[in-house]
Amino acid sequence: MKKTAMISMMLIVAFGMAACNDGESELGKAQSGVESASALSSETSTAAIGDTSTKTSPPAVMSEAGPGEVSVEVDGNVLDEQFTPVVCTPDGPSLKLEGGVENSAEIDVTIDNPDAGPALGELQIKTHTLNVKIDDRTRAEATVTNDGTAWVIEGNGRHEGHENTELPATVKTRIVCPA
């Protein structure tokens, strides 16, 4: 079991370093990959011998997005779709955040007063399997924060179904505008 964990860690580190290598030294990114691999290794090595089930915990959506990326969680499930490219444009007194490709996976967010007391104007997430909105019915309760590099939006919206079911949806997203 330890041998498997060690091999897994080495592969993750190797792939992480290869993905980060664009000809420039990026020690911070490589270190992040090593820390992720260490966390994965310690998690898998604690499994009982003979236990063939995989024990992984869902990744934290709020810490995953890098420059020009989006992380989305709906009802506690991290979405696998890629919401890139990301475009962030001022729109009068608002900021428009858009990510993804139409008819594939897309997110559209409007942030009112982004420089002084940001508030959610609207948020919509569309993929092949879901369509979730936070609109004027629930946007007042949503939280919008900017940590200097990313916009984090959390709130309750609704699923828009084909039968107009409008089931409740809990949404967390982190959008990092490209530099």
PDB file of C-alpha atoms in Angstrom:
ATOM      1  CA  MET A   1       0.000   0.000   0.000  1.00  0.00           C
ATOM      2  CA  LYS A   2       2.864   2.390   0.829  1.00  0.00           C
ATOM      3  CA  LYS A   3       4.485   1.599  -2.509  1.00  0.00           C
ATOM      4  CA  THR A   4       1.256   2.483  -4.335  1.00  0.00           C
ATOM      5  CA  ALA A   5       0.924   5.738  -2.407  1.00  0.00           C
ATOM      6  CA  MET A   6       4.554   6.641  -3.152  1.00  0.00           C
ATOM      7  CA  ILE A   7       4.157   5.915  -6.866  1.00  0.00           C
ATOM      8  CA  SER A   8       0.941   7.955  -6.955  1.00  0.00           C
ATOM      9  CA  MET A   9       2.694  10.854  -5.256  1.00  0.00           C
ATOM     10  CA  MET A  10       5.644  10.707  -7.657  1.00  0.00           C
ATOM     11  CA  LEU A  11       3.326  10.714 -10.682  1.00  0.00           C
ATOM     12  CA  ILE A  12       1.345  13.663  -9.358  1.00  0.00           C
ATOM     13  CA  VAL A  13       4.529  15.631  -8.661  1.00  0.00           C
ATOM     14  CA  ALA A  14       5.931  14.797 -12.109  1.00  0.00           C
ATOM     15  CA  PHE A  15       2.725  15.821 -13.901  1.00  0.00           C
ATOM     16  CA  GLY A  16       2.426  18.938 -11.767  1.00  0.00           C
ATOM     17  CA  MET A  17       5.967  20.020 -12.563  1.00  0.00           C
ATOM     18  CA  ALA A  18       5.505  19.279 -16.266  1.00  0.00           C
ATOM     19  CA  ALA A  19       2.277  21.293 -16.362  1.00  0.00           C
ATOM     20  CA  CYS A  20       3.943  24.250 -14.647  1.00  0.00           C
ATOM     21  CA  ASN A  21       7.051  24.231 -16.829  1.00  0.00           C
ATOM     22  CA  ASP A  22       6.783  26.968 -19.431  1.00  0.00           C
ATOM     23  CA  GLY A  23      10.482  27.710 -19.442  1.00  0.00           C
ATOM     24  CA  GLU A  24      10.384  29.977 -16.399  1.00  0.00           C
ATOM     25  CA  SER A  25      11.107  29.020 -12.841  1.00  0.00           C
ATOM     26  CA  GLU A  26       7.841  28.776 -10.939  1.00  0.00           C
ATOM     27  CA  LEU A  27       8.798  27.323  -7.586  1.00  0.00           C
ATOM     28  CA  GLY A  28       5.518  28.408  -5.969  1.00  0.00           C
ATOM     29  CA  LYS A  29       3.401  26.395  -8.403  1.00  0.00           C
ATOM     30  CA  ALA A  30       5.618  23.332  -8.147  1.00  0.00           C
ATOM     31  CA  GLN A  31       5.521  23.537  -4.351  1.00  0.00           C
ATOM     32  CA  SER A  32       1.711  23.703  -4.493  1.00  0.00           C
ATOM     33  CA  GLY A  33       1.708  20.495  -6.550  1.00  0.00           C
ATOM     34  CA  VAL A  34       3.988  18.810  -4.022  1.00  0.00           C
ATOM     35  CA  GLU A  35       1.706  19.845  -1.157  1.00  0.00           C
ATOM     36  CA  SER A  36      -1.331  18.513  -3.046  1.00  0.00           C
ATOM     37  CA  ALA A  37       0.471  15.248  -3.723  1.00  0.00           C
ATOM     38  CA  SER A  38       1.457  14.958  -0.067  1.00  0.00           C
ATOM     39  CA  ALA A  39      -2.138  15.484   1.012  1.00  0.00           C
ATOM     40  CA  LEU A  40      -3.332  12.854  -1.466  1.00  0.00           C
ATOM     41  CA  SER A  41      -0.624  10.420  -0.391  1.00  0.00           C
ATOM     42  CA  SER A  42      -1.418  10.755   3.318  1.00  0.00           C
ATOM     43  CA  GLU A  43      -5.116  10.369   2.577  1.00  0.00           C
ATOM     44  CA  THR A  44      -4.683   7.183   0.555  1.00  0.00           C
ATOM     45  CA  SER A  45      -2.087   5.670   2.889  1.00  0.00           C
ATOM     46  CA  THR A  46      -4.502   5.749   5.822  1.00  0.00           C
ATOM     47  CA  ALA A  47      -6.836   3.278   4.112  1.00  0.00           C
ATOM     48  CA  ALA A  48      -6.949  -0.138   5.735  1.00  0.00           C
ATOM     49  CA  ILE A  49      -4.905  -2.871   4.073  1.00  0.00           C
ATOM     50  CA  GLY A  50      -7.195  -4.897   1.883  1.00  0.00           C
ATOM     51  CA  ASP A  51      -9.630  -2.000   1.564  1.00  0.00           C
ATOM     52  CA  THR A  52     -10.098  -1.580  -2.168  1.00  0.00           C
ATOM     53  CA  SER A  53     -12.349   1.478  -1.977  1.00  0.00           C
ATOM     54  CA  THR A  54     -10.946   4.840  -2.955  1.00  0.00           C
ATOM     55  CA  LYS A  55     -11.058   7.471  -0.242  1.00  0.00           C
ATOM     56  CA  THR A  56     -10.980  10.978  -1.577  1.00  0.00           C
ATOM     57  CA  SER A  57     -12.577  14.113  -0.331  1.00  0.00           C
ATOM     58  CA  PRO A  58     -14.070  16.689  -2.687  1.00  0.00           C
ATOM     59  CA  PRO A  59     -11.710  19.536  -3.532  1.00  0.00           C
ATOM     60  CA  ALA A  60     -12.369  22.895  -1.931  1.00  0.00           C
ATOM     61  CA  VAL A  61     -13.939  25.083  -4.604  1.00  0.00           C
ATOM     62  CA  MET A  62     -12.884  28.315  -2.966  1.00  0.00           C
ATOM     63  CA  SER A  63      -9.142  27.619  -3.295  1.00  0.00           C
ATOM     64  CA  GLU A  64      -8.826  26.102  -6.749  1.00  0.00           C
ATOM     65  CA  ALA A  65      -9.195  28.869  -9.331  1.00  0.00           C
ATOM     66  CA  GLY A  66      -6.030  30.388 -10.766  1.00  0.00           C
ATOM     67  CA  PRO A  67      -5.725  33.470 -13.034  1.00  0.00           C
ATOM     68  CA  GLY A  68      -8.427  33.419 -15.698  1.00  0.00           C
ATOM     69  CA  GLU A  69     -10.212  30.449 -14.120  1.00  0.00           C
ATOM     70  CA  VAL A  70     -13.536  29.677 -12.472  1.00  0.00           C
ATOM     71  CA  SER A  71     -14.458  27.156  -9.769  1.00  0.00           C
ATOM     72  CA  VAL A  72     -18.130  26.346  -9.262  1.00  0.00           C
ATOM     73  CA  GLU A  73     -19.975  24.322  -6.633  1.00  0.00           C
ATOM     74  CA  VAL A  74     -23.730  23.711  -6.838  1.00  0.00           C
ATOM     75  CA  ASP A  75     -25.586  21.953  -4.017  1.00  0.00           C
ATOM     76  CA  GLY A  76     -22.275  20.806  -2.505  1.00  0.00           C
ATOM     77  CA  ASN A  77     -20.978  19.256  -5.750  1.00  0.00           C
ATOM     78  CA  VAL A  78     -17.945  20.697  -7.530  1.00  0.00           C
ATOM     79  CA  LEU A  79     -18.666  20.995 -11.251  1.00  0.00           C
ATOM     80  CA  ASP A  80     -16.113  19.368 -13.563  1.00  0.00           C
ATOM     81  CA  GLU A  81     -16.874  21.662 -16.497  1.00  0.00           C
ATOM     82  CA  GLN A  82     -14.293  24.216 -17.592  1.00  0.00           C
ATOM     83  CA  PHE A  83     -15.714  27.738 -17.549  1.00  0.00           C
ATOM     84  CA  THR A  84     -12.922  29.251 -19.639  1.00  0.00           C
ATOM     85  CA  PRO A  85     -12.016  31.607 -21.175  1.00  0.00           C
ATOM     86  CA  VAL A  86     -12.835  34.212 -18.533  1.00  0.00           C
ATOM     87  CA  VAL A  87     -13.633  37.807 -19.474  1.00  0.00           C
ATOM     88  CA  CYS A  88     -14.092  40.570 -16.877  1.00  0.00           C
ATOM     89  CA  THR A  89     -15.349  43.902 -18.221  1.00  0.00           C
ATOM     90  CA  PRO A  90     -16.608  47.094 -16.585  1.00  0.00           C
ATOM     91  CA  ASP A  91     -20.231  47.778 -17.541  1.00  0.00           C
ATOM     92  CA  GLY A  92     -21.100  51.263 -16.265  1.00  0.00           C
ATOM     93  CA  PRO A  93     -21.355  51.082 -12.471  1.00  0.00           C
ATOM     94  CA  SER A  94     -21.228  47.257 -12.653  1.00  0.00           C
ATOM     95  CA  LEU A  95     -18.660  44.589 -13.441  1.00  0.00           C
ATOM     96  CA  LYS A  96     -19.532  41.786 -15.860  1.00  0.00           C
ATOM     97  CA  LEU A  97     -17.791  38.428 -15.310  1.00  0.00           C
ATOM     98  CA  GLU A  98     -18.234  35.835 -18.051  1.00  0.00           C
ATOM     99  CA  GLY A  99     -16.665  32.432 -18.412  1.00  0.00           C
ATOM    100  CA  GLY A 100     -17.019  29.434 -20.661  1.00  0.00           C
ATOM    101  CA  VAL A 101     -18.370  28.724 -24.095  1.00  0.00           C
ATOM    102  CA  GLU A 102     -22.012  29.120 -25.099  1.00  0.00           C
ATOM    103  CA  ASN A 103     -23.918  25.821 -25.338  1.00  0.00           C
ATOM    104  CA  SER A 104     -21.183  23.988 -23.410  1.00  0.00           C
ATOM    105  CA  ALA A 105     -20.447  25.379 -19.954  1.00  0.00           C
ATOM    106  CA  GLU A 106     -20.912  29.037 -19.180  1.00  0.00           C
ATOM    107  CA  ILE A 107     -21.227  31.367 -16.222  1.00  0.00           C
ATOM    108  CA  ASP A 108     -22.468  34.948 -16.340  1.00  0.00           C
ATOM    109  CA  VAL A 109     -22.232  37.220 -13.301  1.00  0.00           C
ATOM    110  CA  THR A 110     -23.041  40.890 -12.827  1.00  0.00           C
ATOM    111  CA  ILE A 111     -21.570  42.592  -9.760  1.00  0.00           C
ATOM    112  CA  ASP A 112     -23.090  45.950  -8.848  1.00  0.00           C
ATOM    113  CA  ASN A 113     -20.835  48.572  -7.176  1.00  0.00           C
ATOM    114  CA  PRO A 114     -17.660  46.454  -7.437  1.00  0.00           C
ATOM    115  CA  ASP A 115     -15.453  49.173  -5.927  1.00  0.00           C
ATOM    116  CA  ALA A 116     -17.625  50.167  -2.962  1.00  0.00           C
ATOM    117  CA  GLY A 117     -19.899  47.619  -1.325  1.00  0.00           C
ATOM    118  CA  PRO A 118     -20.146  44.982  -4.064  1.00  0.00           C
ATOM    119  CA  ALA A 119     -23.514  43.276  -4.451  1.00  0.00           C
ATOM    120  CA  LEU A 120     -24.772  40.571  -6.777  1.00  0.00           C
ATOM    121  CA  GLY A 121     -26.796  41.795  -9.726  1.00  0.00           C
ATOM    122  CA  GLU A 122     -27.340  38.375 -11.291  1.00  0.00           C
ATOM    123  CA  LEU A 123     -25.633  34.993 -11.625  1.00  0.00           C
ATOM    124  CA  GLN A 124     -26.411  32.223 -14.096  1.00  0.00           C
ATOM    125  CA  ILE A 125     -24.620  28.894 -14.581  1.00  0.00           C
ATOM    126  CA  LYS A 126     -25.415  26.720 -17.596  1.00  0.00           C
ATOM    127  CA  THR A 127     -24.018  23.303 -18.480  1.00  0.00           C
ATOM    128  CA  HIS A 128     -25.376  20.380 -20.467  1.00  0.00           C
ATOM    129  CA  THR A 129     -27.010  19.044 -17.298  1.00  0.00           C
ATOM    130  CA  LEU A 130     -28.067  22.110 -15.302  1.00  0.00           C
ATOM    131  CA  ASN A 131     -29.254  25.688 -15.456  1.00  0.00           C
ATOM    132  CA  VAL A 132     -29.002  27.575 -12.157  1.00  0.00           C
ATOM    133  CA  LYS A 133     -29.834  31.219 -11.478  1.00  0.00           C
ATOM    134  CA  ILE A 134     -29.527  33.674  -8.635  1.00  0.00           C
ATOM    135  CA  ASP A 135     -31.721  36.585  -9.694  1.00  0.00           C
ATOM    136  CA  ASP A 136     -33.746  39.410  -8.162  1.00  0.00           C
ATOM    137  CA  ARG A 137     -35.691  36.996  -5.939  1.00  0.00           C
ATOM    138  CA  THR A 138     -32.647  35.878  -3.902  1.00  0.00           C
ATOM    139  CA  ARG A 139     -29.719  38.107  -4.873  1.00  0.00           C
ATOM    140  CA  ALA A 140     -30.068  40.381  -1.826  1.00  0.00           C
ATOM    141  CA  GLU A 141     -29.058  37.473   0.441  1.00  0.00           C
ATOM    142  CA  ALA A 142     -26.030  36.515  -1.685  1.00  0.00           C
ATOM    143  CA  THR A 143     -22.544  37.478  -0.529  1.00  0.00           C
ATOM    144  CA  VAL A 144     -19.966  38.966  -2.882  1.00  0.00           C
ATOM    145  CA  THR A 145     -16.361  39.399  -1.769  1.00  0.00           C
ATOM    146  CA  ASN A 146     -13.104  40.228  -3.487  1.00  0.00           C
ATOM    147  CA  ASP A 147      -9.908  38.998  -1.861  1.00  0.00           C
ATOM    148  CA  GLY A 148      -7.718  41.084  -4.169  1.00  0.00           C
ATOM    149  CA  THR A 149      -7.372  38.425  -6.865  1.00  0.00           C
ATOM    150  CA  ALA A 150     -10.732  36.680  -7.022  1.00  0.00           C
ATOM    151  CA  TRP A 151     -14.446  37.335  -6.778  1.00  0.00           C
ATOM    152  CA  VAL A 152     -16.216  34.898  -4.477  1.00  0.00           C
ATOM    153  CA  ILE A 153     -19.996  34.658  -4.728  1.00  0.00           C
ATOM    154  CA  GLU A 154     -22.154  32.531  -2.422  1.00  0.00           C
ATOM    155  CA  GLY A 155     -25.907  32.385  -2.378  1.00  0.00           C
ATOM    156  CA  ASN A 156     -29.132  30.518  -2.889  1.00  0.00           C
ATOM    157  CA  GLY A 157     -30.780  30.405  -6.259  1.00  0.00           C
ATOM    158  CA  ARG A 158     -32.902  27.981  -8.190  1.00  0.00           C
ATOM    159  CA  HIS A 159     -32.572  25.219 -10.743  1.00  0.00           C
ATOM    160  CA  GLU A 160     -34.493  25.991 -13.914  1.00  0.00           C
ATOM    161  CA  GLY A 161     -35.862  22.697 -15.191  1.00  0.00           C
ATOM    162  CA  HIS A 162     -37.638  21.754 -18.374  1.00  0.00           C
ATOM    163  CA  GLU A 163     -40.873  21.354 -16.411  1.00  0.00           C
ATOM    164  CA  ASN A 164     -40.265  24.737 -14.750  1.00  0.00           C
ATOM    165  CA  THR A 165     -39.605  23.031 -11.406  1.00  0.00           C
ATOM    166  CA  GLU A 166     -37.398  25.786  -9.947  1.00  0.00           C
ATOM    167  CA  LEU A 167     -35.919  23.643  -7.184  1.00  0.00           C
ATOM    168  CA  PRO A 168     -33.652  25.487  -4.697  1.00  0.00           C
ATOM    169  CA  ALA A 169     -29.911  25.568  -5.403  1.00  0.00           C
ATOM    170  CA  THR A 170     -26.960  26.501  -3.196  1.00  0.00           C
ATOM    171  CA  VAL A 171     -24.162  28.120  -5.218  1.00  0.00           C
ATOM    172  CA  LYS A 172     -20.521  28.900  -4.423  1.00  0.00           C
ATOM    173  CA  THR A 173     -18.189  30.204  -7.086  1.00  0.00           C
ATOM    174  CA  ARG A 174     -14.737  31.749  -7.311  1.00  0.00           C
ATOM    175  CA  ILE A 175     -13.810  33.714 -10.422  1.00  0.00           C
ATOM    176  CA  VAL A 176     -10.295  34.982 -11.034  1.00  0.00           C
ATOM    177  CA  CYS A 177     -10.095  37.631 -13.734  1.00  0.00           C
ATOM    178  CA  PRO A 178      -7.159  37.255 -16.131  1.00  0.00           C
ATOM    179  CA  ALA A 179      -4.231  39.581 -15.558  1.00  0.00           C
TER     180      ALA A 179
END
